[in-house]
XYZ file of C-alpha atoms in Angstrom:
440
model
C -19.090 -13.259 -12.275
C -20.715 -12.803 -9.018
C -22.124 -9.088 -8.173
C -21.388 -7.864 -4.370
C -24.367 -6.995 -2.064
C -22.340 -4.031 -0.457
C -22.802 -0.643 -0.545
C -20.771 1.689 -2.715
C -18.758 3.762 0.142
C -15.685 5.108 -0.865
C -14.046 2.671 1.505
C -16.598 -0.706 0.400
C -17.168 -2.629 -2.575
C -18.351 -1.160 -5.604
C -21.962 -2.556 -6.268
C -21.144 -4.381 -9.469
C -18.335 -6.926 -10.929
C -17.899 -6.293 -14.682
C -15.541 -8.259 -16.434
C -11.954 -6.971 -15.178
C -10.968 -5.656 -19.171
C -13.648 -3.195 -18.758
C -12.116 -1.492 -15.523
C -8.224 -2.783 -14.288
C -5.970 0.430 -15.444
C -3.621 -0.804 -18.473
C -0.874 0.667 -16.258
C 0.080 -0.915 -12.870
C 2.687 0.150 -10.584
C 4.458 -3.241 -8.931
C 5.735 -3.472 -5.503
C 8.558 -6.558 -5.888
C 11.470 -3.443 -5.421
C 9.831 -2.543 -1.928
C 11.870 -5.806 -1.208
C 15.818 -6.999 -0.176
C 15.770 -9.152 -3.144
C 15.894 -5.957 -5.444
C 17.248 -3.655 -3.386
C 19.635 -3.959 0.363
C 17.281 -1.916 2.613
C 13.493 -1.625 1.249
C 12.829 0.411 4.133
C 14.967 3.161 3.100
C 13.136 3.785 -0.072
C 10.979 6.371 -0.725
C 7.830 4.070 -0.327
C 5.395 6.499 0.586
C 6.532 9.258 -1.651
C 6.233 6.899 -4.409
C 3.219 5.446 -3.911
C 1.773 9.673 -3.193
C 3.559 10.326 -6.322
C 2.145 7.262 -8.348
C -1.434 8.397 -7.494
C -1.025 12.154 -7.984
C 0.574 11.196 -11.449
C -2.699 8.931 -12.114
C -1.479 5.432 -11.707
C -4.437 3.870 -10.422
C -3.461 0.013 -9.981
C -0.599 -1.234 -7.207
C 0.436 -5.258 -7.325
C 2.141 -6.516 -4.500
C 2.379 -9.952 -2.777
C 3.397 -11.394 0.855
C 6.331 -12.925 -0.781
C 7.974 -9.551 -1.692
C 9.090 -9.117 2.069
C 7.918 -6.050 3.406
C 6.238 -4.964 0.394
C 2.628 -5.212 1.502
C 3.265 -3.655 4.773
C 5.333 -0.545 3.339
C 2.266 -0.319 0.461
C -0.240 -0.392 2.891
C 1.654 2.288 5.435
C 1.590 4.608 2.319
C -1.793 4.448 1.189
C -3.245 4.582 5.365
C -2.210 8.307 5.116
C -4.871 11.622 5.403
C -3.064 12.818 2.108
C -4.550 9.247 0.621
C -7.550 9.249 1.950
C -8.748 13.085 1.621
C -7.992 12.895 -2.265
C -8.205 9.104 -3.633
C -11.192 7.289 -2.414
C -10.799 3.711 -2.332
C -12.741 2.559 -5.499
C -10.766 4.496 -7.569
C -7.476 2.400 -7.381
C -7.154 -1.099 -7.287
C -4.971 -3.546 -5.246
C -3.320 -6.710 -6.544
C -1.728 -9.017 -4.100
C -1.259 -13.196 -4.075
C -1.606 -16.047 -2.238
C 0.113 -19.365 -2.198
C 4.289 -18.441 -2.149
C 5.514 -18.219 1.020
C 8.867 -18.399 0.703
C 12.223 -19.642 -1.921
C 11.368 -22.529 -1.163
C 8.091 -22.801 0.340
C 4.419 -22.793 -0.734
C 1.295 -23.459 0.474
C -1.958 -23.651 -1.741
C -4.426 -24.979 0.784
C -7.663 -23.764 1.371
C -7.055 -23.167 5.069
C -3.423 -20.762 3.911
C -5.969 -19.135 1.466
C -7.839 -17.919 4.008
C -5.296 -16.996 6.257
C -3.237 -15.140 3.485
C -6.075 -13.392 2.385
C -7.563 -11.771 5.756
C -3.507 -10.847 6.512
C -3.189 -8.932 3.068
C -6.208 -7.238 4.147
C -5.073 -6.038 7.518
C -1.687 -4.952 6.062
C -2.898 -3.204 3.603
C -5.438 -1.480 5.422
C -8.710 -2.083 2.942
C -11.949 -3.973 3.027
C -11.775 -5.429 0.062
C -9.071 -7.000 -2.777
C -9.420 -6.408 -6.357
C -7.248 -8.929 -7.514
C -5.638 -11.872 -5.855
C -3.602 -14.241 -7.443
C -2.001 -17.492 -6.742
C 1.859 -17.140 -6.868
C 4.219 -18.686 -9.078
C 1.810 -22.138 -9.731
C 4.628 -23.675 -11.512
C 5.830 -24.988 -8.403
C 3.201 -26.674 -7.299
C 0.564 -29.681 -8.751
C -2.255 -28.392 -10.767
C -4.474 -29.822 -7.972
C -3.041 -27.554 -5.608
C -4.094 -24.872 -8.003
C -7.570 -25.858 -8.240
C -8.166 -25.809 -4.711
C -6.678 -22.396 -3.997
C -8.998 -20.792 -6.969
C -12.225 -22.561 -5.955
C -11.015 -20.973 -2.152
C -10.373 -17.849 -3.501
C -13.374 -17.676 -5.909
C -15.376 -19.157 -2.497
C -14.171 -15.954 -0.601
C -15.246 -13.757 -3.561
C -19.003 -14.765 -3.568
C -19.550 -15.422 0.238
C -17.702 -12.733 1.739
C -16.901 -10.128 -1.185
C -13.017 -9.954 0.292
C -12.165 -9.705 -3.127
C -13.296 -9.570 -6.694
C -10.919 -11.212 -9.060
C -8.667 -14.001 -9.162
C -5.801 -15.371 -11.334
C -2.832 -17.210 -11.903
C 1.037 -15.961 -12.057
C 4.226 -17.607 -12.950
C 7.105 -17.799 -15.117
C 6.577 -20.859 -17.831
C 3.941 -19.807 -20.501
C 3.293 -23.214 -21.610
C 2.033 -24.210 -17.329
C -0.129 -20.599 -17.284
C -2.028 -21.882 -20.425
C -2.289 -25.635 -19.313
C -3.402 -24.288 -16.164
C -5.943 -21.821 -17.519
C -7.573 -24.411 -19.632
C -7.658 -26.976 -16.800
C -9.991 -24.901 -14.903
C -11.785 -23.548 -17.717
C -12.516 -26.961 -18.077
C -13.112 -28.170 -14.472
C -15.133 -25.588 -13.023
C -16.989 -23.947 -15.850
C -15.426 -20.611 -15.351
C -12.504 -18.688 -17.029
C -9.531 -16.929 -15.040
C -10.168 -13.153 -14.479
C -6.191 -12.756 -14.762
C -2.758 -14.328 -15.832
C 0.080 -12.336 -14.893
C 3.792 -13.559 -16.668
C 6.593 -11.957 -15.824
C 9.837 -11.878 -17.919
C 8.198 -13.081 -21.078
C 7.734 -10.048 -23.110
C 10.787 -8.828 -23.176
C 13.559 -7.214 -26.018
C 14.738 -10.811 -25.146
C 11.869 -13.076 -24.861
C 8.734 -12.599 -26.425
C 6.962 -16.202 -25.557
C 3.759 -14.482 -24.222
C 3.046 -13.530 -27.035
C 4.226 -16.269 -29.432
C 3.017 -19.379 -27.332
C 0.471 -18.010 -24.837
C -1.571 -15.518 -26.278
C -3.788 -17.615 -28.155
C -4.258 -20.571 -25.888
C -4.538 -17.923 -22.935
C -7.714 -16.258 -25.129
C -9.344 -19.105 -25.934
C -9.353 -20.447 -22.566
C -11.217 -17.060 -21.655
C -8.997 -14.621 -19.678
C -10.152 -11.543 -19.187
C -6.293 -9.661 -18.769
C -3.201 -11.249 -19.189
C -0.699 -7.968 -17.544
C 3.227 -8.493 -18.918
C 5.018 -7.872 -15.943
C 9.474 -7.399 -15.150
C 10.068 -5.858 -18.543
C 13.488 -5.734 -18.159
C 13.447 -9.843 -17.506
C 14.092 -9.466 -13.498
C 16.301 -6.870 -14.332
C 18.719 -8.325 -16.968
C 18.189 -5.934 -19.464
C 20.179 -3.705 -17.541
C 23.656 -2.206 -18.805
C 25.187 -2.515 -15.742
C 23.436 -6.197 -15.077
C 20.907 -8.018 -12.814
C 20.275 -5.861 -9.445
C 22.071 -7.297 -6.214
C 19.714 -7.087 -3.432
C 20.521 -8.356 0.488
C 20.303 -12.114 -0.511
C 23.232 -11.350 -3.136
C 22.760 -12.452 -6.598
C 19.388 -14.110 -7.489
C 18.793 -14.324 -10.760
C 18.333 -17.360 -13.176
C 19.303 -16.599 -16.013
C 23.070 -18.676 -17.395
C 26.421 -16.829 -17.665
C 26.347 -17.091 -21.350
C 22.992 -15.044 -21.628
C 24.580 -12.336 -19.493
C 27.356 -12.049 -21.281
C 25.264 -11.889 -24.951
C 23.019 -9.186 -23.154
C 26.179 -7.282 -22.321
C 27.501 -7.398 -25.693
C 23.603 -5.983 -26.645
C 24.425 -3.258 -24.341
C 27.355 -2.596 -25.420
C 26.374 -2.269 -28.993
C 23.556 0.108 -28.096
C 26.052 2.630 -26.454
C 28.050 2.832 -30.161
C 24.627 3.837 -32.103
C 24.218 7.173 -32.341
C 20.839 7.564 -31.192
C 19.665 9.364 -28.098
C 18.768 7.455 -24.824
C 20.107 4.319 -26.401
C 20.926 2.632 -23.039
C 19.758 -1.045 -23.379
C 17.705 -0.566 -20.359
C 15.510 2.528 -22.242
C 15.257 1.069 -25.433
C 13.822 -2.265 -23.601
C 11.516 -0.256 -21.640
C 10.096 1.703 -24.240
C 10.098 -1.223 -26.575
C 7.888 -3.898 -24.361
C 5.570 -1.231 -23.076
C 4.741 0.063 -26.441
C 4.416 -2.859 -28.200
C 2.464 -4.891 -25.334
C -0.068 -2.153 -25.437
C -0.672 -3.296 -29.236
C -0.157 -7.121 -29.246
C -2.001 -7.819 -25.568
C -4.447 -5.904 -26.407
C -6.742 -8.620 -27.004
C -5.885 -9.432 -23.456
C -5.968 -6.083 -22.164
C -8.013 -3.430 -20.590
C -9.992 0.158 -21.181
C -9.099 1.780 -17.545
C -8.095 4.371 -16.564
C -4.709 5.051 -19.012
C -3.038 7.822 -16.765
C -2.583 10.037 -19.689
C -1.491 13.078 -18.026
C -5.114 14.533 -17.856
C -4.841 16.137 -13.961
C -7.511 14.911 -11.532
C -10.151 13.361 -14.149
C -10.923 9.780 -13.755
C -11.163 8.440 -17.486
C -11.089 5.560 -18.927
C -10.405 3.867 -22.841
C -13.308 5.439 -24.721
C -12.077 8.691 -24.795
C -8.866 7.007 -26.778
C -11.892 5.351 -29.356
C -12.874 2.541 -27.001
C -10.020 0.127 -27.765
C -8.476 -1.801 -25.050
C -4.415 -1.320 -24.501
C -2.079 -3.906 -23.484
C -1.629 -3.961 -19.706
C 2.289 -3.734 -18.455
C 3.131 -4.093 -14.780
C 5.863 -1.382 -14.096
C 8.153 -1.482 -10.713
C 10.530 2.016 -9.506
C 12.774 2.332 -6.530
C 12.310 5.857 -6.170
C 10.380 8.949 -7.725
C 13.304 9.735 -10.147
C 12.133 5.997 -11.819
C 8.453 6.761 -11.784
C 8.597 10.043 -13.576
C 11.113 8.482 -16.504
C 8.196 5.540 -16.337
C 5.374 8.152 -16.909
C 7.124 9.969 -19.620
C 7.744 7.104 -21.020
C 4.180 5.992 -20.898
C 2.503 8.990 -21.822
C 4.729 9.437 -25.021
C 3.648 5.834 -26.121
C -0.266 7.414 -25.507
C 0.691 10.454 -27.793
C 1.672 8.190 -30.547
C -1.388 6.621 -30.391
C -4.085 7.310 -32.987
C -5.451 10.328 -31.553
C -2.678 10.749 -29.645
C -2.638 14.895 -30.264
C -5.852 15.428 -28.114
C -4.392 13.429 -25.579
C -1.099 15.630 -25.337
C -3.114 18.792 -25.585
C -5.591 18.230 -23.004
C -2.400 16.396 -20.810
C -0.444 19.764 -21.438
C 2.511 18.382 -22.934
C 1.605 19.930 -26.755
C 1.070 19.598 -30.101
C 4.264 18.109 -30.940
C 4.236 15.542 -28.235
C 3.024 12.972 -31.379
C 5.813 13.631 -34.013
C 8.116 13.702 -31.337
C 6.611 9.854 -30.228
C 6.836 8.617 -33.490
C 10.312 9.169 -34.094
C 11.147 7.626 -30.975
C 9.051 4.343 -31.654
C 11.387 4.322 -34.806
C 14.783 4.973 -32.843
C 13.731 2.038 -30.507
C 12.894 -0.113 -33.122
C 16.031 0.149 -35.083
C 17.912 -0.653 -31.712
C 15.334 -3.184 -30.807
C 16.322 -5.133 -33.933
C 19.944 -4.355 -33.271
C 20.009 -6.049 -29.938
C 17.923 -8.786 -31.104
C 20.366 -9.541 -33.714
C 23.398 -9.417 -31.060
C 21.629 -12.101 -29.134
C 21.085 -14.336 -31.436
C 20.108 -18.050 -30.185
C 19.514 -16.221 -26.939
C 16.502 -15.078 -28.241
C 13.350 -16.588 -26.779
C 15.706 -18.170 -23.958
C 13.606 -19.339 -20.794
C 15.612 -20.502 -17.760
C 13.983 -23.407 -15.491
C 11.431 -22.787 -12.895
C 11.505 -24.229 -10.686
C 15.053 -25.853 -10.502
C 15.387 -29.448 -11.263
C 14.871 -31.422 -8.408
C 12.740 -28.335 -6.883
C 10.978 -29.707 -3.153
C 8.597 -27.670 -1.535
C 9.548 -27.078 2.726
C 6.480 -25.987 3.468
C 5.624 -28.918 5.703
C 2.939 -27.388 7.970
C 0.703 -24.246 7.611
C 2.495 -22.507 10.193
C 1.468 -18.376 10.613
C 4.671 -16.772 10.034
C 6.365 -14.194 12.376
C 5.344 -10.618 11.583
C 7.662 -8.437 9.781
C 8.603 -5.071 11.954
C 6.463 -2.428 11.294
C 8.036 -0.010 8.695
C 8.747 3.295 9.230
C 7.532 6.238 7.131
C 9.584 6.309 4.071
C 10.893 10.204 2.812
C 8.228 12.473 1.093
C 8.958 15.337 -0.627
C 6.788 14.653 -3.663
C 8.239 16.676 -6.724
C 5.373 18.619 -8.578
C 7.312 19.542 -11.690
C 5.340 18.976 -15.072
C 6.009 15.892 -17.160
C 6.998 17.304 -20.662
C 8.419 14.452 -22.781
C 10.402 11.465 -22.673
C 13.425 12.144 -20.153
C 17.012 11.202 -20.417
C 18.153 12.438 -17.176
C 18.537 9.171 -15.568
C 21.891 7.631 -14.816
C 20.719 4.601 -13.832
C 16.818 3.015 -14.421
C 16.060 -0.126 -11.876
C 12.862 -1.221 -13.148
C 12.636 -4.448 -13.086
């Protein structure tokens, strides 16, 4: 890992690059809703007040991407504000983005789009510097492609110090790991970073299974589960329907068996046994255990107001790192109680609730619900039957990339500031005021 010959300014490069498990936060707040694929108008959420929110709360981490429409712009609008700047100084939050997907159908993995992509993720998102940057969804394109946009990226990294990390994402396990070891093998040097999405869910669990060992022994520093509810499919009322109508993969049949899973939670008499909460809960919780081999000691967010901590002060082991998206501040404070209540139940959880402010009970209260989840967990598991463990193509059969020429797209209209009004009120315990939950 190459070290960075810039200053340490609040807006610069830290001086050093330690391995990203030592310092990427195990909790990071996605950007893929602050898009019409998730939701009809991303410019009427509550992008700014979120983000404000998600920092005052202690979320320290933000992954977006160029191919989540607006998302980079309306991520960068919110963080280019005085309240941003006068109280979170760039080194202490990180920013993930990609490089590579352009479009549905498009991609573009040369060196020359590297660049490009790169120094325009920059501009919109107003920093110096990248902490992450990933190639998108490689499954669609030859493992050549692959190499050359790493050895670009990882080119960028030690001549210019635009950015200090760089991974892989995509949906098949099995191409993440072959890819992984490929360029352990070619160039000498392991991936910082493999982000899956969809693959450690109440539903499929193949991250864990399949990649997790071939993933660590090809040397990744962080492998962060991301779309916990499987793109939004663990949802009772189904996948979201965004502008471009309904996207999602997955077949009828699994639809229907993950409405008859929902349907079965709502007769249990347990509390907040909406499929949605129980597969929140569930992946979160139990990622932080099983990745944590692949995971991080950053800062946790435990509740602690305005102290920048990190993993030791839990006893130095390293918690499984879960990508989390919200459409609006109502989701991110269900997410944080959620969160924070998996901390509490944590060995030496009590300290954490008592210094957080939440209480002594805040553990026995965890507890129980890490064994209300788990009987509904095994519940819905049961419902879906052959379902389980399910992956849907990607890409499509007969898949062709478009992207013919590396032309510089359009830009996308500047977006306007999105609603504050940034609610203050104390996070107690895990909420069940929520109608509806859209994480994806």
């Amino acid at each position: 890992m190459s070290s960075s010959k810039h200053q340490s300014q609040d807006d610069s490069m830290p001086q050093t690059s330690p391995p990203l498990s030592t310092i990427l936060p195990p909790l990071i707040c996605g950007t893929a809703t602050f898009n019409n694929q998730y939701n009809p108008d991303p410019y009427a959420l509550p992008t700014t007040a979120i983000v404000h929110e998600a920092l005052s709360l202690g979320v320290r981490a933000f992954d977006t991407s160029p191919y989540y429409g607006p998302a980079e712009d309306l991520l960068g609008a919110a963080l280019n504000t005085s309240f941003v700047r006068d109280n979170f100084p760039r080194r202490d939050y990180f920013l993930l983005t990609k490089v590579g997907r352009i479009s549905g159908d498009g991609f573009d993995y040369s060196a020359s789009w590297v660049r490009h992509s790169v120094q325009r993720s920059l501009e919109r998102l107003h920093t110096k510097y990248l902490d992450v940057v990933y190639c998108h969804d490689v499954e669609f394109v030859s493992p050549e492609e692959v190499l050359i946009a790493v050895m670009e990226l990882r080119k960028i990294r030690d001549k210019s110090g635009l950015l200090r990390y760089v991974g892989i994402s995509g949906y098949p396990v099995t191409t993440l790991c072959e890819l992984a070891e490929m360029i352990l093998e070619k160039t000498g040097e392991p991936l910082d970073a493999v982000m899956s999405y969809a693959n450690y869910t109440l539903q499929n669990t193949r991250l864990a299974s399949v990649a997790l060992p071939r993933l660590e022994a090809a040397g990744v520093s962080v492998v962060p589960n991301a779309s916990v509810l499987g793109m939004g499919l663990l949802r009772r009322e189904g996948v979201p329907i965004g502008a471009h109508g309904d996207f999602h993969p997955s077949p009828k049949e699994l639809r229907a068996a993950i409405q008859d899973a929902s349907d079965w939670c709502d007769k249990q008499n347990i509390k907040d046994n909406r499929i949605e909460k129980v597969a929140i809960r569930w992946a979160l919780e139990n990622w932080m255990r099983e990745g944590a081999s692949v995971g991080s000691s950053g800062d946790p967010a435990s509740g602690i107001p305005w102290q920048r901590e990190n993993i030791e002060r839990y006893g130095g082991a390293k918690l499984g790192v879960s990508v989390m998206g919200v459409s609006n501040t109502e989701e991110l404070h269900e997410t944080m109680m959620v969160w924070r209540s998996i901390l509490d139940g944590l060995e030496g959880g009590e300290k954490t609730a008592i210094d957080s402010g939440r209480g002594t009970d805040e553990r026995a209260r965890s507890l129980q619900r890490q064994q209300d989840v788990n009987v509904l967990a095994t519940g819905i598991r049961k419902v879906l039957g052959k379902w389980v463990d399910y992956t849907w193509a990607s890409p499509d059969p007969g898949f062709v990339n478009k992207r013919s020429a590396p032309d510089v797209p359009a830009p996308l209209p500047t977006p306007a500031a999105s609603p504050d009004g940034l609610p203050k009120q104390a996070l107690t315990r895990e909420g069940s005021h929520l109608k509806s939950v859209r994480q994806i």
